[in-house]
Short mmCIF file of C-alpha atoms in Angstrom, two decimals:
data_model
loop_
_atom_site.label_atom_id
_atom_site.label_comp_id
_atom_site.label_asym_id
_atom_site.label_seq_id
_atom_site.Cartn_x
_atom_site.Cartn_y
_atom_site.Cartn_z
CA MET A 96 0.00 0.00 0.00
CA THR A 97 1.04 3.62 -0.50
CA LYS A 98 2.76 5.25 2.47
CA PRO A 99 0.54 7.65 4.48
CA GLY A 100 0.68 11.16 3.10
CA ASN A 101 1.70 10.15 -0.42
CA PRO A 102 -1.03 10.46 -3.06
CA THR A 103 -1.92 7.20 -4.77
CA VAL A 104 -3.50 9.10 -7.68
CA SER A 105 -2.78 12.65 -8.83
CA LEU A 106 -3.96 15.13 -11.44
CA ASP A 107 -1.43 17.86 -12.28
CA HIS A 108 -2.94 20.71 -14.34
CA VAL A 109 -4.88 18.17 -16.38
CA SER A 110 -7.06 19.17 -19.31
CA ARG A 111 -8.89 17.09 -21.88
CA TRP A 112 -10.58 18.47 -24.94
CA TYR A 113 -12.40 17.05 -27.94
CA GLY A 114 -11.91 19.42 -30.84
CA ASN A 115 -13.27 22.75 -29.60
CA VAL A 116 -15.06 21.17 -26.63
CA VAL A 117 -13.18 21.37 -23.31
CA ALA A 118 -14.35 18.48 -21.11
CA VAL A 119 -11.79 18.95 -18.32
CA ASN A 120 -10.04 22.24 -17.73
CA ASP A 121 -6.76 22.54 -15.76
CA ILE A 122 -7.58 20.36 -12.73
CA THR A 123 -4.99 19.64 -10.04
CA PHE A 124 -5.78 17.29 -7.19
CA ASP A 125 -4.14 14.51 -5.14
CA PHE A 126 -6.17 11.46 -4.13
CA GLN A 127 -5.21 9.74 -0.88
CA PRO A 128 -6.32 6.31 0.37
CA GLY A 129 -9.96 6.51 1.44
CA VAL A 130 -13.15 7.35 -0.40
CA THR A 131 -13.37 10.39 -2.68
CA GLY A 132 -16.65 11.35 -4.33
CA LEU A 133 -17.00 13.36 -7.54
CA LEU A 134 -20.13 15.49 -7.61
CA GLY A 135 -21.49 17.54 -10.48
CA PRO A 136 -24.34 17.85 -12.96
CA ASN A 137 -24.55 15.76 -16.12
CA GLY A 138 -21.91 16.86 -18.59
CA ALA A 139 -19.70 18.40 -15.91
CA GLY A 140 -16.71 16.21 -16.83
CA LYS A 141 -16.87 13.59 -14.08
CA SER A 142 -16.77 10.55 -16.38
CA THR A 143 -13.91 12.06 -18.39
CA ILE A 144 -11.91 12.53 -15.18
CA LEU A 145 -12.54 8.92 -14.14
CA HIS A 146 -11.49 7.61 -17.55
CA LEU A 147 -8.32 9.71 -17.37
CA LEU A 148 -7.58 8.23 -13.94
CA ALA A 149 -8.17 4.70 -15.24
CA GLY A 150 -5.74 5.21 -18.12
CA PHE A 151 -8.45 4.93 -20.77
CA LEU A 152 -8.01 8.52 -21.98
CA ARG A 153 -4.87 10.47 -22.72
CA PRO A 154 -4.77 13.95 -21.19
CA SER A 155 -4.58 16.76 -23.73
CA ALA A 156 -2.43 18.67 -21.25
CA GLY A 157 -0.99 17.99 -17.82
CA ALA A 158 -0.11 14.70 -16.14
CA VAL A 159 -2.15 11.91 -14.52
CA ARG A 160 -0.23 9.58 -12.24
CA VAL A 161 -1.48 6.41 -10.55
CA LEU A 162 0.65 4.64 -7.95
CA GLY A 163 3.65 6.68 -9.09
CA ARG A 164 3.30 5.94 -12.82
CA PRO A 165 1.71 7.80 -15.75
CA ALA A 166 -1.85 6.52 -16.09
CA TRP A 167 -1.76 6.64 -19.91
CA GLY A 168 0.29 4.10 -21.83
CA ASP A 169 1.17 1.75 -18.96
CA PRO A 170 -0.93 -1.45 -19.20
CA ARG A 171 0.75 -2.80 -16.05
CA LEU A 172 -1.44 -0.44 -14.02
CA PHE A 173 -4.57 -2.30 -15.12
CA ARG A 174 -3.57 -5.08 -12.70
CA ARG A 175 -3.74 -2.63 -9.79
CA VAL A 176 -6.73 -0.54 -10.88
CA GLY A 177 -10.39 -1.55 -11.15
CA LEU A 178 -12.95 0.39 -13.20
CA VAL A 179 -16.75 0.19 -12.99
CA PRO A 180 -18.08 2.15 -15.99
CA GLU A 181 -21.48 3.81 -16.03
CA SER A 182 -22.43 2.07 -19.29
CA GLU A 183 -24.09 -1.35 -19.30
CA ALA A 184 -20.82 -3.17 -19.90
CA VAL A 185 -22.10 -6.73 -19.38
CA TYR A 186 -22.88 -9.63 -21.71
CA GLY A 187 -26.44 -10.83 -21.26
CA PHE A 188 -25.68 -14.44 -22.17
CA LEU A 189 -23.06 -14.72 -19.42
CA SER A 190 -23.77 -15.34 -15.76
CA ALA A 191 -22.24 -13.04 -13.17
CA ARG A 192 -19.88 -15.82 -12.19
CA ALA A 193 -18.76 -16.43 -15.76
CA PHE A 194 -18.23 -12.69 -16.19
CA ALA A 195 -16.09 -12.55 -13.04
CA VAL A 196 -14.10 -15.63 -14.06
CA ALA A 197 -13.42 -14.11 -17.49
CA SER A 198 -12.16 -10.93 -15.83
CA ALA A 199 -9.93 -12.96 -13.52
CA ARG A 200 -8.44 -14.81 -16.49
CA LEU A 201 -7.82 -11.54 -18.32
CA GLN A 202 -5.92 -10.38 -15.23
CA GLY A 203 -3.79 -13.54 -15.34
CA LEU A 204 -4.80 -14.64 -11.84
CA PRO A 205 -3.52 -18.08 -10.79
CA ASP A 206 -6.95 -19.28 -9.56
CA PRO A 207 -9.73 -17.50 -11.50
CA GLN A 208 -12.49 -19.60 -9.94
CA ALA A 209 -11.48 -18.72 -6.38
CA ALA A 210 -11.05 -15.05 -7.27
CA ALA A 211 -14.53 -14.98 -8.85
CA THR A 212 -16.05 -16.68 -5.79
CA ARG A 213 -14.54 -14.04 -3.52
CA ALA A 214 -15.70 -11.11 -5.69
CA ILE A 215 -19.24 -12.50 -6.07
CA ALA A 216 -19.49 -12.86 -2.29
CA TRP A 217 -18.28 -9.29 -1.78
CA VAL A 218 -21.22 -7.91 -3.78
CA GLY A 219 -23.79 -10.38 -2.45
CA LEU A 220 -24.68 -12.13 -5.71
CA GLU A 221 -24.15 -15.74 -4.58
CA ALA A 222 -27.81 -16.74 -4.98
CA ASP A 223 -28.00 -15.51 -8.60
CA GLN A 224 -24.43 -15.95 -9.78
CA ASP A 225 -25.22 -18.75 -12.26
CA ARG A 226 -28.19 -17.10 -14.02
CA PRO A 227 -27.65 -15.28 -17.35
CA MET A 228 -27.32 -11.55 -16.72
CA LYS A 229 -29.97 -10.74 -19.34
CA GLY A 230 -32.51 -11.66 -16.65
CA TYR A 231 -30.92 -9.44 -14.00
CA SER A 232 -32.35 -6.18 -12.72
CA LYS A 233 -30.28 -3.05 -13.29
CA GLY A 234 -29.09 -3.17 -9.70
CA MET A 235 -27.94 -6.78 -10.08
CA ARG A 236 -26.06 -5.92 -13.27
CA GLN A 237 -24.35 -3.11 -11.39
CA ARG A 238 -23.20 -5.56 -8.74
CA ALA A 239 -21.95 -7.96 -11.42
CA LYS A 240 -19.89 -5.11 -12.93
CA ILE A 241 -18.45 -4.30 -9.51
CA ALA A 242 -17.56 -7.95 -8.91
CA ALA A 243 -15.68 -8.05 -12.23
CA ALA A 244 -13.79 -4.88 -11.25
CA LEU A 245 -12.89 -6.32 -7.83
CA VAL A 246 -11.84 -9.77 -8.96
CA HIS A 247 -8.11 -8.93 -8.93
CA ASP A 248 -8.36 -7.06 -5.59
CA PRO A 249 -7.19 -3.69 -6.99
CA GLN A 250 -5.46 -1.05 -4.90
CA VAL A 251 -7.33 1.71 -6.73
CA LEU A 252 -11.03 1.31 -7.51
CA ILE A 253 -12.79 3.78 -9.83
CA LEU A 254 -16.58 3.69 -10.05
CA ASP A 255 -18.81 5.77 -12.32
CA GLU A 256 -22.33 6.05 -10.83
CA PRO A 257 -21.96 2.68 -9.04
CA PHE A 258 -25.31 2.83 -7.22
CA ASN A 259 -27.50 3.28 -10.29
CA GLY A 260 -30.46 0.93 -10.14
CA THR A 261 -29.63 -0.58 -6.76
CA ASP A 262 -32.34 -0.81 -4.11
CA PRO A 263 -31.79 0.73 -0.64
CA ARG A 264 -30.56 -2.53 0.89
CA GLN A 265 -28.12 -3.18 -1.95
CA ARG A 266 -26.93 0.42 -1.78
CA LEU A 267 -26.16 0.14 1.93
CA GLN A 268 -24.33 -3.15 1.39
CA LEU A 269 -22.18 -1.67 -1.38
CA MET A 270 -21.43 1.42 0.65
CA ALA A 271 -20.34 -0.77 3.57
CA LEU A 272 -18.10 -2.77 1.22
CA LEU A 273 -16.45 0.36 -0.17
CA ARG A 274 -15.88 1.76 3.32
CA GLU A 275 -14.33 -1.55 4.39
CA MET A 276 -12.04 -1.60 1.37
CA ALA A 277 -11.00 2.01 2.00
CA ALA A 278 -10.30 1.23 5.65
CA GLU A 279 -7.82 -1.42 4.46
CA GLY A 280 -5.83 1.28 2.67
CA ARG A 281 -7.30 1.29 -0.82
CA THR A 282 -8.15 4.39 -2.82
CA ILE A 283 -11.81 4.49 -3.85
CA ILE A 284 -12.94 7.18 -6.32
CA PHE A 285 -16.59 7.32 -7.37
CA SER A 286 -19.17 9.61 -8.91
CA SER A 287 -22.83 9.75 -8.05
CA HIS A 288 -25.82 11.91 -8.92
CA ILE A 289 -27.45 11.03 -5.58
CA LEU A 290 -26.10 13.72 -3.30
CA GLU A 291 -26.93 11.91 -0.08
CA GLU A 292 -24.73 9.00 -1.14
CA VAL A 293 -21.73 11.26 -1.71
CA GLU A 294 -22.31 12.97 1.61
CA ARG A 295 -22.66 9.70 3.51
CA LEU A 296 -19.85 7.75 1.85
CA ALA A 297 -17.07 10.11 0.80
CA ASP A 298 -14.25 11.26 3.04
CA GLU A 299 -13.45 13.90 0.42
CA VAL A 300 -15.78 15.58 -2.08
CA LEU A 301 -14.79 17.16 -5.39
CA VAL A 302 -17.39 19.44 -6.95
CA ILE A 303 -16.92 19.50 -10.73
CA LEU A 304 -18.66 22.15 -12.81
CA ALA A 305 -18.08 22.81 -16.52
CA GLY A 306 -14.91 20.72 -16.44
CA GLN A 307 -13.37 22.68 -13.58
CA LEU A 308 -12.78 21.91 -9.92
CA ALA A 309 -15.22 24.25 -8.16
CA ALA A 310 -14.53 23.10 -4.59
CA SER A 311 -12.98 20.25 -2.63
CA GLY A 312 -13.02 19.00 0.95
CA ASP A 313 -15.66 17.30 3.04
CA PHE A 314 -19.09 18.82 2.53
CA GLN A 315 -18.79 21.02 5.61
CA VAL A 316 -15.38 22.34 4.53
CA ILE A 317 -16.81 23.18 1.11
CA ARG A 318 -19.49 25.26 2.78
CA ARG A 319 -16.97 27.15 4.88
CA LEU A 320 -14.85 27.97 1.83
CA MET A 321 -17.74 29.97 0.36
CA THR A 322 -17.82 33.04 2.56
CA ASP A 323 -20.45 34.73 0.43
CA ARG A 324 -22.80 31.75 0.79
CA PRO A 325 -25.83 32.42 3.01
CA HIS A 326 -26.00 30.04 5.96
CA SER A 327 -28.96 29.16 8.15
CA PHE A 328 -28.89 28.02 11.78
CA SER A 329 -31.59 26.68 14.06
CA LEU A 330 -31.39 27.85 17.67
CA LEU A 331 -33.34 26.84 20.74
CA THR A 332 -32.88 28.78 23.99
CA THR A 333 -34.71 29.46 27.23
CA ASP A 334 -35.67 32.93 25.98
CA ASP A 335 -35.88 32.96 22.17
CA ARG A 336 -37.39 36.43 21.85
CA ARG A 337 -34.65 38.06 23.92
CA VAL A 338 -31.94 36.28 21.93
CA ALA A 339 -33.63 37.32 18.67
CA SER A 340 -33.59 40.98 19.70
CA LEU A 341 -29.87 40.77 20.53
CA LEU A 342 -28.85 38.95 17.34
CA ILE A 343 -30.83 41.04 14.87
CA GLY A 344 -28.61 44.07 15.47
CA ARG A 345 -25.34 42.28 14.81
CA PRO A 346 -23.54 42.93 11.49
CA GLU A 347 -23.06 39.23 10.67
CA VAL A 348 -26.78 38.44 11.03
CA ARG A 349 -29.03 39.07 8.03
CA ALA A 350 -32.36 37.95 9.47
CA VAL A 351 -33.91 36.21 12.47
CA THR A 352 -37.23 34.37 12.43
CA VAL A 353 -39.03 33.39 15.62
CA ALA A 354 -41.04 30.16 15.38
CA GLU A 355 -42.68 27.79 17.85
CA GLU A 356 -39.75 25.37 17.65
CA GLY A 357 -37.07 28.06 18.12
CA LEU A 358 -35.14 30.60 16.05
CA GLU A 359 -34.02 30.51 12.43
CA VAL A 360 -30.97 32.75 11.94
CA HIS A 361 -29.56 33.69 8.51
CA THR A 362 -25.95 34.86 8.17
CA THR A 363 -23.44 35.43 5.39
CA ASP A 364 -20.41 35.07 7.68
CA TYR A 365 -20.25 31.55 9.07
CA ALA A 366 -17.10 32.06 11.15
CA ALA A 367 -18.16 35.37 12.70
CA PHE A 368 -21.61 34.11 13.65
CA THR A 369 -20.41 30.87 15.22
CA ALA A 370 -17.82 32.85 17.20
CA CYS A 371 -20.30 35.40 18.57
CA VAL A 372 -23.50 33.47 19.20
CA ALA A 373 -22.50 31.66 22.40
CA PRO A 374 -21.05 34.77 24.16
CA VAL A 375 -24.12 36.85 23.22
CA ILE A 376 -26.48 34.27 24.70
CA ARG A 377 -24.32 33.76 27.80
CA ASP A 378 -24.01 37.49 28.52
CA ALA A 379 -27.80 37.81 28.28
CA GLY A 380 -28.22 35.25 31.05
CA VAL A 381 -29.99 32.85 28.69
CA THR A 382 -29.31 29.14 28.30
CA LEU A 383 -28.53 27.74 24.85
CA LEU A 384 -30.34 24.43 24.37
CA GLN A 385 -29.57 23.71 20.72
CA LEU A 386 -27.53 25.18 17.88
CA ARG A 387 -27.22 23.45 14.53
CA PRO A 388 -26.86 24.40 10.86
CA SER A 389 -30.30 23.93 9.35
CA ASP A 390 -29.10 23.72 5.73
CA GLU A 391 -25.77 21.93 6.20
CA SER A 392 -26.28 19.39 3.44
CA LEU A 393 -24.33 18.59 0.32
CA GLU A 394 -27.44 19.28 -1.77
CA SER A 395 -27.53 22.90 -0.61
CA VAL A 396 -23.84 23.29 -1.42
CA PHE A 397 -24.29 21.79 -4.88
CA SER A 398 -27.35 23.92 -5.66
CA TYR A 399 -25.49 27.06 -4.66
CA LEU A 400 -22.46 26.22 -6.80
CA VAL A 401 -24.63 25.48 -9.83
CA ARG A 402 -26.50 28.76 -9.47
CA ARG A 403 -23.25 30.66 -9.06
#
């Protein structure tokens, strides 16, 4: 495994264009072991980035390195990288087991049958592994694709919309598997259009818009990087009306709403508000019962970035 602190995958001023269309524009980022999620609208460039990382596309400019080697033009890396494409890359006449065995043989594994058995078990397809995949649901085909990508136990796993078509139980199982693999030191990079999945699974989030890196960090860090972004907090105290009257006059507070369940406070300066709110309440002789961001979700971050 890669030593702590050293990136397993890196993008260094990477661009990729198709004629006059710029799909990825000057992105620099280092991926560490753990789970990194790529978030962005359709056409943002997420799939292009993943294919660059997998060595399937040559960068038009910049450098992509995986495990210390250039990703493009080094077939040896395919034995240490697994890719789950978004497209329906399965053969309907094959069973999931046959598909996994074929992948193991392509990887030159000494015991393809044992490797396929392990990968099928990882994705929970044992009961259906011998049926032709043409009779599978979309979620089952997704799991078959993941099994084929895991069959050689890669150090870097790249997944493009891996949860498409999976039901809630399957989604939770796959998320648990990816977290377990990351905890063992692997680098997991995935994209998803379901914002809750990125928020729940990823240690690091990359927001990609129009081929550019708009923000990176965990979803809370992303919010704090945007100082002009309005923030909302829910407060509950022993004297909400008194606290409201004290907060409304402060420069970092835009608005305060008094409701039955407490206060809703709007601010454009996250740091200043969080620094002042506790002293203000304490000096007023009021007890603070609850303080939480009421819109601290990845969806609100994403919506703001798209609008901007």
